[in-house]
Every structure is written in structure tokens, then in C-alpha cells.
Amino acid sequence: MKYTSEYRDESLVKVTLGEIRDAITQPWVIMEICGGQTHSIVRNGLDQLLPPEIELVHGPGCPVCVTSLELIDKALAIASQPNVIFTSYGDMLRVPGSGQDLFSVRATGGDVRVVYSPLDALKIAQDNPEKEIVFFAIGFETTAPANAMSVLQARNLGLENFSVLVSHVRVPPAMRAILGSPDNRVQGFLAAGHVCAVMGYWEYNPIAEEFQVPIVVTGFEPLDIARGIAMTVKYLEAGKALADNAYKRAVTYDGNKPAQEIIERTFMECDRKWRGIGMIPASGWCLRQEFDAYNAELRFDVGDIQSEESPVCIAGLILQGLKKPVDCPAFGNPCVPENPLGATMVSAEGACAAYYRYGRG
Ligand code: SF4
């Protein structure tokens, strides 16, 4: 497949790994931001093929993993109401809240449906005017344009039975929080290619400069990741702190301006709690006030639910690059994908699920 198979070429990956080996002179800790990159790294064994001087740590770029427990509990409270059809991406159904998950709500009679796009949820709203349709709008910058568009379209269509439970998070404030922590170990970042396809990478230069780290926009195939690491190592070894792009076939410096305008029209920055990590200022997007009618938190009056994280799960430390999944005493027993104690074991992008699935530890 064009633009995919050539980036899985083993011989090209080996050449790039050789370049990394030739360039490296000392240990470096590099964080891949995105959970999709984590899975690609572990699935393809890149972590085991890199020179021992490079330690890859796994970042918070897994939307299912970082959606706060409170938001999950709010979703459960809304989905349990009798006149509601609750729609969500499939991954979210197994994420444990304080007491249960969306699958359990469905098993006890709740109408919880998996959709592949917020536009599917809009269609359900059009087909069921007597019901309240709620879409669980989670994700990073990547999913924000489509979620914003669904709200604009609901307003254009005059749909009064559609609302969104918003849990949008943004990468740059999370990077700042990680780099600004006194415990930080991260010396360079692989930025998430799909996020940058929407947002560009103009936001990353000030971060690189302030914290003196290189940030390299990186794709998801083995060769993309090897090249992202090679570029990051080159800058680390040269003592250069800047943002650069190793994913030029998909990402430009400015990103997708029309998509950014749709986000800007619909959402505004707000503080957001990240599961396991805590509150990060200005790290989320919330609906603008003019869209209050489409805000499920207001419509269903679930704004004040507070929840406590499980003391067993160390996902928050993993997502900040301070621990690895195998450091968790619950990894593999009792925490497994069929019985997840934390979101990083549930999600297709979760670091714990990647380690378990591909036999690390
Ligand atoms: S193995 Fe399970 S309990 Fe441990 S950090 Fe991962 S998700 Fe949490």
C-alpha cells in the first residue's frame, strides 16, 4: 500500500538504526507522546533493536487512557438514564469507572451504542427524535474537528435531542507539565504525527526553546519512528533544542487551518483533569458558552461528580515517563486486558496493553 508498505521496509529500518548507533555517544531518554506510536514500537520490536543508550518512555497520548475517572463516571450516570441513547467509540465501553463500565450499563438495560464517528451519532439523533442522544467526545486535537463539526451540524439541522460529553485534551500543555515536573526524565520528544497533521507544529518551538529539548514530529510506521528517533538523537548529540518534522508526507508547519478554525469556533481552552496525572491548566477544550444547549454535562446536571483513582494503578506515572508497565505490581496479575484495573490496560493505544500483548516482562 503506497505511503505505508515502503515505511515497513525492514532493510531501510536497519539502515536508520545503524545511523542511530553511529551517532550516539551517551544515554538519552526519549518519550513518544502517542499511544499509537507506543504500540508500533513494541509490536515491531523497535525498543529491543535500538542501542542500549536509548531509553524510550511512553507518553500520555492515549485519549482513552487519560480521560478522567470523573468523566467516565459522568458518562455512566448519563448512560444509565432511561430515555438516553449513549454513543461512544468502542474502546471507551471497557474503561473502568469507579464502580462499573459502559458495558455493564448496557448489560443492565442501558442503551449504549458503539459508533465510528460523531456523524453516526447525529444520524441516530435524527432517527430517534423522542430520545436524548449523547456522544462521548473524547480525544486529542486529532478528533476535535469532527466532534466540533457534529455540534455545528446539530445546530444547523435544528436537532434538539443531541448533545456531547466533551473530554478533549491537548498535547502542548501535557508536554509542558511533564518537562516542568521536578521528577522529569524526558530529554527529547517524538511528537504525534496525526495531532500535528491537524495543528501543525508551530506550537512546539516555544516549548523546545523554554525547556531546551528537541521535539520531532514522527509518524507511526517502523521507518517513520526510526527516522524520528534518529533525528531526535542527532539534535540531542548536537545540543540543539528545536522542533522539526520527520513526517513530511502528512504534516506541515501550519497544519490544517480550516480544521483549526472549526475547533476555534466551537471549543475554548479550559483546565482538564488527566486520569492518573491530575489537573493540567489549559490542557483541555470545552464547548463555548453559545453551545451550552449541546453540552451534556449541563443538560444532565452531572457537573459535580468527584471520583477517587484506584491506589493500585500506576498508569499516571507510566504516562509521565517515570515508570514502565512492568514496574506495576498488578501487571499481568490481576490486571490483564480481560480484567483491566486501569485504562492503559484497556485501550488499543495503552502502554500496559502493548507490553502485555507483545510479551514484554
Ligand atoms: S498494569 Fe493495570 S493497574 Fe498497573 S498501571 Fe497498568 S493499567 Fe494500571
Coordinates of C-alpha atoms and ligand atoms in Angstrom, one line a residue:
M1 CA 0.0 0.0 0.0
K2 CA 1.5 3.3 -1.1
Y3 CA 2.8 5.5 1.8
T4 CA 2.5 2.5 4.2
S5 CA 4.4 -0.6 2.9
E6 CA 7.6 1.3 2.0
Y7 CA 7.7 2.6 5.6
R8 CA 7.6 -1.0 6.8
D9 CA 10.7 -1.9 4.8
E10 CA 13.0 -3.9 7.1
S11 CA 16.2 -3.1 5.2
L12 CA 15.5 0.7 5.4
V13 CA 14.7 0.4 9.1
K14 CA 18.0 -1.4 9.7
V15 CA 19.9 1.4 7.8
T16 CA 18.3 4.0 10.0
L17 CA 19.1 2.0 13.2
G18 CA 22.7 1.9 12.0
E19 CA 22.7 5.7 11.7
I20 CA 21.4 6.0 15.2
R21 CA 24.1 3.6 16.5
D22 CA 26.8 5.6 14.7
A23 CA 25.6 8.9 16.1
I24 CA 25.0 8.1 19.7
T25 CA 27.7 8.7 22.3
Q26 CA 25.8 8.8 25.6
P27 CA 22.4 7.7 27.2
W28 CA 19.2 9.6 26.3
V29 CA 15.6 9.3 27.4
I30 CA 13.1 9.9 24.6
M31 CA 9.4 10.0 25.0
E32 CA 7.0 9.1 22.2
I33 CA 3.9 11.1 23.0
C34 CA 1.3 9.0 21.2
G35 CA 0.0 5.6 22.3
G36 CA -0.3 4.6 18.7
Q37 CA 3.5 5.1 18.4
T38 CA 4.0 3.0 21.6
H39 CA 2.1 0.1 20.1
S40 CA 4.0 0.4 16.8
I41 CA 7.4 0.5 18.7
V42 CA 6.5 -2.6 20.9
R43 CA 4.8 -4.5 18.1
N44 CA 7.7 -4.1 15.8
G45 CA 10.3 -4.7 18.5
L46 CA 12.0 -1.3 17.9
D47 CA 12.6 -0.9 21.6
Q48 CA 14.7 -4.0 21.5
L49 CA 16.6 -3.1 18.4
L50 CA 17.7 0.3 19.5
P51 CA 21.1 0.8 21.0
P52 CA 21.1 0.4 24.8
E53 CA 21.9 4.1 25.3
I54 CA 18.3 5.0 24.2
E55 CA 15.5 4.5 26.7
L56 CA 12.1 5.1 25.2
V57 CA 9.4 6.1 27.7
H58 CA 5.7 6.2 26.9
G59 CA 3.7 9.4 26.9
P60 CA 0.2 10.4 27.7
G61 CA -1.1 10.4 24.1
C62 CA -3.8 7.8 24.6
P63 CA -7.1 9.5 24.8
V64 CA -8.9 6.6 26.4
C65 CA -6.2 6.3 29.0
V66 CA -6.2 9.9 30.1
T67 CA -10.0 10.5 30.2
S68 CA -10.6 11.3 33.8
L69 CA -12.4 8.9 36.2
E70 CA -14.9 11.7 36.8
L71 CA -15.8 11.9 33.1
I72 CA -16.2 8.2 32.9
D73 CA -18.5 8.3 36.0
K74 CA -20.5 11.1 34.4
A75 CA -20.8 9.0 31.2
L76 CA -22.0 6.1 33.3
A77 CA -24.6 8.3 35.1
I78 CA -25.9 9.7 31.8
A79 CA -25.9 6.4 30.0
S80 CA -28.0 4.8 32.9
Q81 CA -30.9 7.3 32.4
P82 CA -33.9 5.7 30.7
N83 CA -34.5 8.0 27.8
V84 CA -30.9 8.2 26.7
I85 CA -29.1 6.6 23.8
F86 CA -25.4 6.9 24.8
T87 CA -22.9 6.7 21.8
S88 CA -19.2 6.2 22.1
Y89 CA -16.1 4.8 20.4
G90 CA -15.8 1.1 21.2
D91 CA -12.7 1.4 23.4
M92 CA -14.5 3.5 26.0
L93 CA -17.0 0.8 26.8
R94 CA -14.5 -1.2 28.8
V95 CA -12.8 1.6 30.6
P96 CA -13.5 1.1 34.3
G97 CA -15.2 3.9 36.2
S98 CA -15.4 4.0 40.0
G99 CA -17.9 1.1 40.1
Q100 CA -18.7 -0.2 36.6
D101 CA -18.1 0.4 32.9
L102 CA -20.3 1.2 30.0
F103 CA -20.6 -2.5 29.1
S104 CA -22.2 -3.1 32.5
V105 CA -24.6 -0.3 31.9
R106 CA -25.6 -1.9 28.6
A107 CA -25.9 -5.3 30.3
T108 CA -28.3 -3.9 32.8
G109 CA -30.6 -2.4 30.1
G110 CA -28.9 0.9 29.2
D111 CA -28.9 1.8 25.5
V112 CA -25.2 2.2 24.9
R113 CA -24.1 2.1 21.2
V114 CA -20.7 1.9 19.5
V115 CA -20.3 4.5 16.7
Y116 CA -17.3 5.1 14.4
S117 CA -17.9 8.8 14.0
P118 CA -19.9 11.6 15.7
L119 CA -21.8 11.9 12.5
D120 CA -23.2 8.4 13.2
A121 CA -24.5 9.7 16.5
L122 CA -26.1 12.6 14.7
K123 CA -27.9 10.2 12.4
I124 CA -29.2 8.2 15.4
A125 CA -30.5 11.6 16.8
Q126 CA -32.3 12.3 13.6
D127 CA -33.8 8.7 13.6
N128 CA -34.9 8.9 17.3
P129 CA -36.4 12.3 17.9
E130 CA -38.1 11.0 21.1
K131 CA -34.8 10.1 22.7
E132 CA -31.8 12.0 24.0
I133 CA -28.7 11.2 22.1
V134 CA -25.3 11.8 23.8
F135 CA -21.9 11.4 22.1
F136 CA -18.8 10.8 24.2
A137 CA -16.5 13.3 22.6
I138 CA -13.1 12.2 23.8
G139 CA -9.7 12.6 22.2
F140 CA -6.8 14.9 21.4
E141 CA -6.5 17.5 18.7
T142 CA -7.0 14.8 16.1
T143 CA -10.7 14.1 16.8
A144 CA -11.6 17.6 17.8
P145 CA -12.5 18.9 14.2
A146 CA -15.0 16.1 13.6
N147 CA -16.5 16.5 17.1
A148 CA -16.8 20.2 16.7
M149 CA -18.4 19.7 13.3
S150 CA -21.0 17.4 14.8
V151 CA -22.1 20.2 17.2
L152 CA -22.2 22.8 14.4
Q153 CA -24.2 20.4 12.2
A154 CA -26.6 19.6 15.0
R155 CA -27.3 23.3 15.3
N156 CA -27.7 23.7 11.6
L157 CA -30.1 20.9 11.5
G158 CA -32.1 22.2 14.5
L159 CA -31.5 18.9 16.4
E160 CA -32.6 19.5 19.9
N161 CA -32.0 15.9 21.2
F162 CA -28.3 15.8 20.5
S163 CA -25.5 16.7 23.0
V164 CA -21.8 15.9 23.6
L165 CA -20.0 14.9 26.7
V166 CA -16.6 16.6 26.0
S167 CA -13.3 15.3 27.2
H168 CA -10.9 16.9 24.8
V169 CA -7.2 17.2 25.7
R170 CA -4.3 19.0 24.1
V171 CA -0.7 17.8 23.7
P172 CA 1.4 21.0 24.3
P173 CA 0.2 21.7 27.9
A174 CA 0.9 18.0 28.7
M175 CA 4.4 18.3 27.3
R176 CA 5.0 21.4 29.5
A177 CA 3.6 19.6 32.6
I178 CA 6.0 16.7 32.0
L179 CA 9.0 18.8 31.3
G180 CA 8.3 21.2 34.2
S181 CA 8.0 18.4 36.8
P182 CA 10.9 18.2 39.2
D183 CA 11.0 14.4 38.5
N184 CA 11.1 14.8 34.7
R185 CA 13.4 12.4 32.9
V186 CA 12.5 13.2 29.3
Q187 CA 15.2 14.8 27.2
G188 CA 13.6 14.7 23.8
F189 CA 10.1 14.1 22.3
L190 CA 8.6 12.3 19.3
A191 CA 5.5 14.4 18.7
A192 CA 2.4 12.7 17.5
G193 CA 2.1 12.9 13.7
H194 CA -1.7 12.8 13.5
V195 CA -2.1 15.6 16.0
C196 CA 0.4 17.7 14.1
A197 CA -1.5 16.9 10.8
V198 CA -4.3 19.0 12.3
M199 CA -2.4 21.5 14.4
G200 CA 1.0 21.8 12.6
Y201 CA 4.0 22.1 14.8
W202 CA 4.3 25.8 15.3
E203 CA 3.2 25.3 19.0
Y204 CA 6.3 23.3 19.7
N205 CA 9.1 25.7 19.1
P206 CA 8.5 27.8 22.2
I207 CA 8.4 24.5 24.3
A208 CA 11.6 23.3 22.8
E209 CA 13.3 26.6 23.5
E210 CA 11.9 27.0 27.0
F211 CA 12.8 23.5 28.2
Q212 CA 15.9 23.0 25.9
V213 CA 14.7 19.8 24.3
P214 CA 14.3 18.7 20.7
I215 CA 10.8 17.8 19.5
V216 CA 10.5 15.8 16.3
V217 CA 7.1 15.2 14.6
T218 CA 7.0 11.5 13.9
G219 CA 4.7 9.1 12.1
F220 CA 3.6 5.6 13.0
E221 CA 5.2 3.0 10.7
P222 CA 8.6 1.5 11.9
L223 CA 10.6 3.5 9.4
D224 CA 8.8 6.7 10.5
I225 CA 9.6 6.0 14.1
A226 CA 13.2 5.0 13.5
R227 CA 13.7 8.3 11.5
G228 CA 12.0 10.3 14.2
I229 CA 14.4 8.8 16.8
A230 CA 17.4 9.3 14.5
M231 CA 16.6 13.0 14.1
T232 CA 16.0 13.4 17.9
V233 CA 19.3 11.7 18.7
K234 CA 21.1 13.9 16.1
Y235 CA 19.7 17.1 17.8
L236 CA 20.4 15.7 21.3
E237 CA 24.0 14.9 20.5
A238 CA 24.5 18.4 18.9
G239 CA 22.9 20.1 21.9
K240 CA 20.2 21.6 19.7
A241 CA 16.7 22.4 21.1
L242 CA 14.1 22.9 18.3
A243 CA 11.0 21.5 16.7
D244 CA 11.4 19.6 13.4
N245 CA 9.4 17.3 11.2
A246 CA 10.2 13.7 10.3
Y247 CA 6.6 13.1 8.9
K248 CA 6.6 15.5 6.0
R249 CA 4.2 13.4 3.9
A250 CA 1.4 14.2 6.3
V251 CA 2.4 17.3 8.4
T252 CA 3.1 20.9 7.5
Y253 CA 4.3 23.6 9.9
D254 CA 1.0 25.4 9.9
G255 CA -1.2 22.3 9.9
N256 CA -4.8 22.2 8.7
K257 CA -6.1 25.7 9.0
P258 CA -9.8 25.1 8.2
A259 CA -9.8 22.3 10.8
Q260 CA -8.2 24.7 13.4
E261 CA -10.8 27.3 12.6
I262 CA -13.7 24.8 13.2
I263 CA -12.1 23.9 16.6
E264 CA -11.7 27.6 17.4
R265 CA -15.3 28.3 16.6
T266 CA -16.7 25.5 18.7
F267 CA -14.3 25.0 21.6
M268 CA -12.4 27.2 24.1
E269 CA -9.4 26.3 26.3
C270 CA -10.2 25.0 29.8
D271 CA -8.4 23.3 32.6
R272 CA -8.6 19.5 32.3
K273 CA -8.0 16.6 34.7
W274 CA -6.0 13.8 33.2
R275 CA -6.5 10.3 34.6
G276 CA -3.7 9.3 36.9
I277 CA -1.9 12.6 36.4
G278 CA -4.3 15.2 37.7
M279 CA -5.3 18.7 36.7
I280 CA -3.2 20.4 33.9
P281 CA -4.1 24.0 33.4
A282 CA -5.5 25.0 30.0
S283 CA -4.9 21.4 28.7
G284 CA -8.4 20.8 27.5
W285 CA -11.0 22.1 25.2
C286 CA -14.6 22.7 26.4
L287 CA -17.6 23.8 24.4
R288 CA -18.0 27.6 24.1
Q289 CA -20.9 29.0 26.0
E290 CA -23.0 29.6 22.9
F291 CA -23.2 25.8 22.6
D292 CA -24.5 25.2 26.1
A293 CA -27.6 23.6 24.7
Y294 CA -25.3 20.8 23.3
N295 CA -23.3 20.3 26.5
A296 CA -24.3 17.0 28.0
E297 CA -22.8 18.0 31.4
L298 CA -25.2 20.8 31.7
R299 CA -28.2 19.1 30.1
F300 CA -27.9 16.1 32.5
D301 CA -26.7 18.0 35.6
V302 CA -23.7 15.8 36.3
G303 CA -21.2 18.6 36.7
D304 CA -20.2 17.9 40.3
I305 CA -19.4 14.1 40.3
Q306 CA -16.0 13.6 42.1
S307 CA -14.1 10.3 42.0
E308 CA -11.0 8.8 43.5
E309 CA -8.4 6.9 41.4
S310 CA -7.5 3.3 42.3
P311 CA -4.4 3.3 44.6
V312 CA -3.1 0.2 42.8
C313 CA -2.8 1.6 39.3
I314 CA 0.4 3.5 38.5
A315 CA -0.7 4.5 35.0
G316 CA -0.2 8.1 35.8
L317 CA 3.5 7.5 36.5
I318 CA 3.8 5.5 33.3
L319 CA 2.2 8.2 31.2
Q320 CA 4.7 10.7 32.6
G321 CA 7.7 8.5 31.7
L322 CA 8.5 7.8 35.3
K323 CA 7.7 4.1 35.4
K324 CA 7.2 1.2 32.9
P325 CA 4.1 -1.1 32.8
V326 CA 6.3 -3.9 34.2
D327 CA 7.0 -1.8 37.3
C328 CA 3.3 -2.1 38.3
P329 CA 2.8 -5.0 40.8
A330 CA -0.6 -5.6 39.2
F331 CA 0.7 -6.0 35.7
G332 CA -0.4 -9.4 34.3
N333 CA -1.9 -10.5 37.6
P334 CA -4.6 -9.4 38.3
C335 CA -4.5 -6.6 35.7
V336 CA -4.9 -8.1 32.2
P337 CA -6.9 -6.8 29.1
E338 CA -9.9 -9.0 30.1
N339 CA -9.8 -7.6 33.6
P340 CA -8.3 -4.1 33.4
L341 CA -7.6 -2.2 36.6
G342 CA -6.7 0.9 34.7
A343 CA -7.3 2.5 31.3
T344 CA -3.8 1.9 30.0
M345 CA -4.6 -1.9 30.0
V346 CA -7.9 -1.3 28.2
S347 CA -7.1 0.9 25.3
A348 CA -5.7 -0.3 21.9
E349 CA -3.2 2.6 22.5
G350 CA -2.4 1.9 26.1
A351 CA 1.2 1.2 27.1
C352 CA 0.2 -1.6 29.6
A353 CA -1.9 -3.3 26.9
A354 CA 1.1 -3.1 24.4
Y355 CA 3.5 -4.6 26.9
Y356 CA 1.1 -7.4 27.8
R357 CA 0.1 -8.1 24.2
Y358 CA 3.6 -8.3 22.8
G359 CA 5.1 -10.1 25.8
R360 CA 7.3 -7.5 27.5
G361 CA 8.0 -8.5 31.1
Ligands
SF4_1 S1 -0.9 -2.8 34.8 FE1 -3.0 -2.3 35.2 S2 -3.0 -1.5 37.3 FE2 -0.9 -1.5 36.6 S3 -0.6 0.6 35.7 FE3 -1.2 -0.7 34.0 S4 -3.4 -0.5 33.9 FE4 -2.8 0.3 36.0

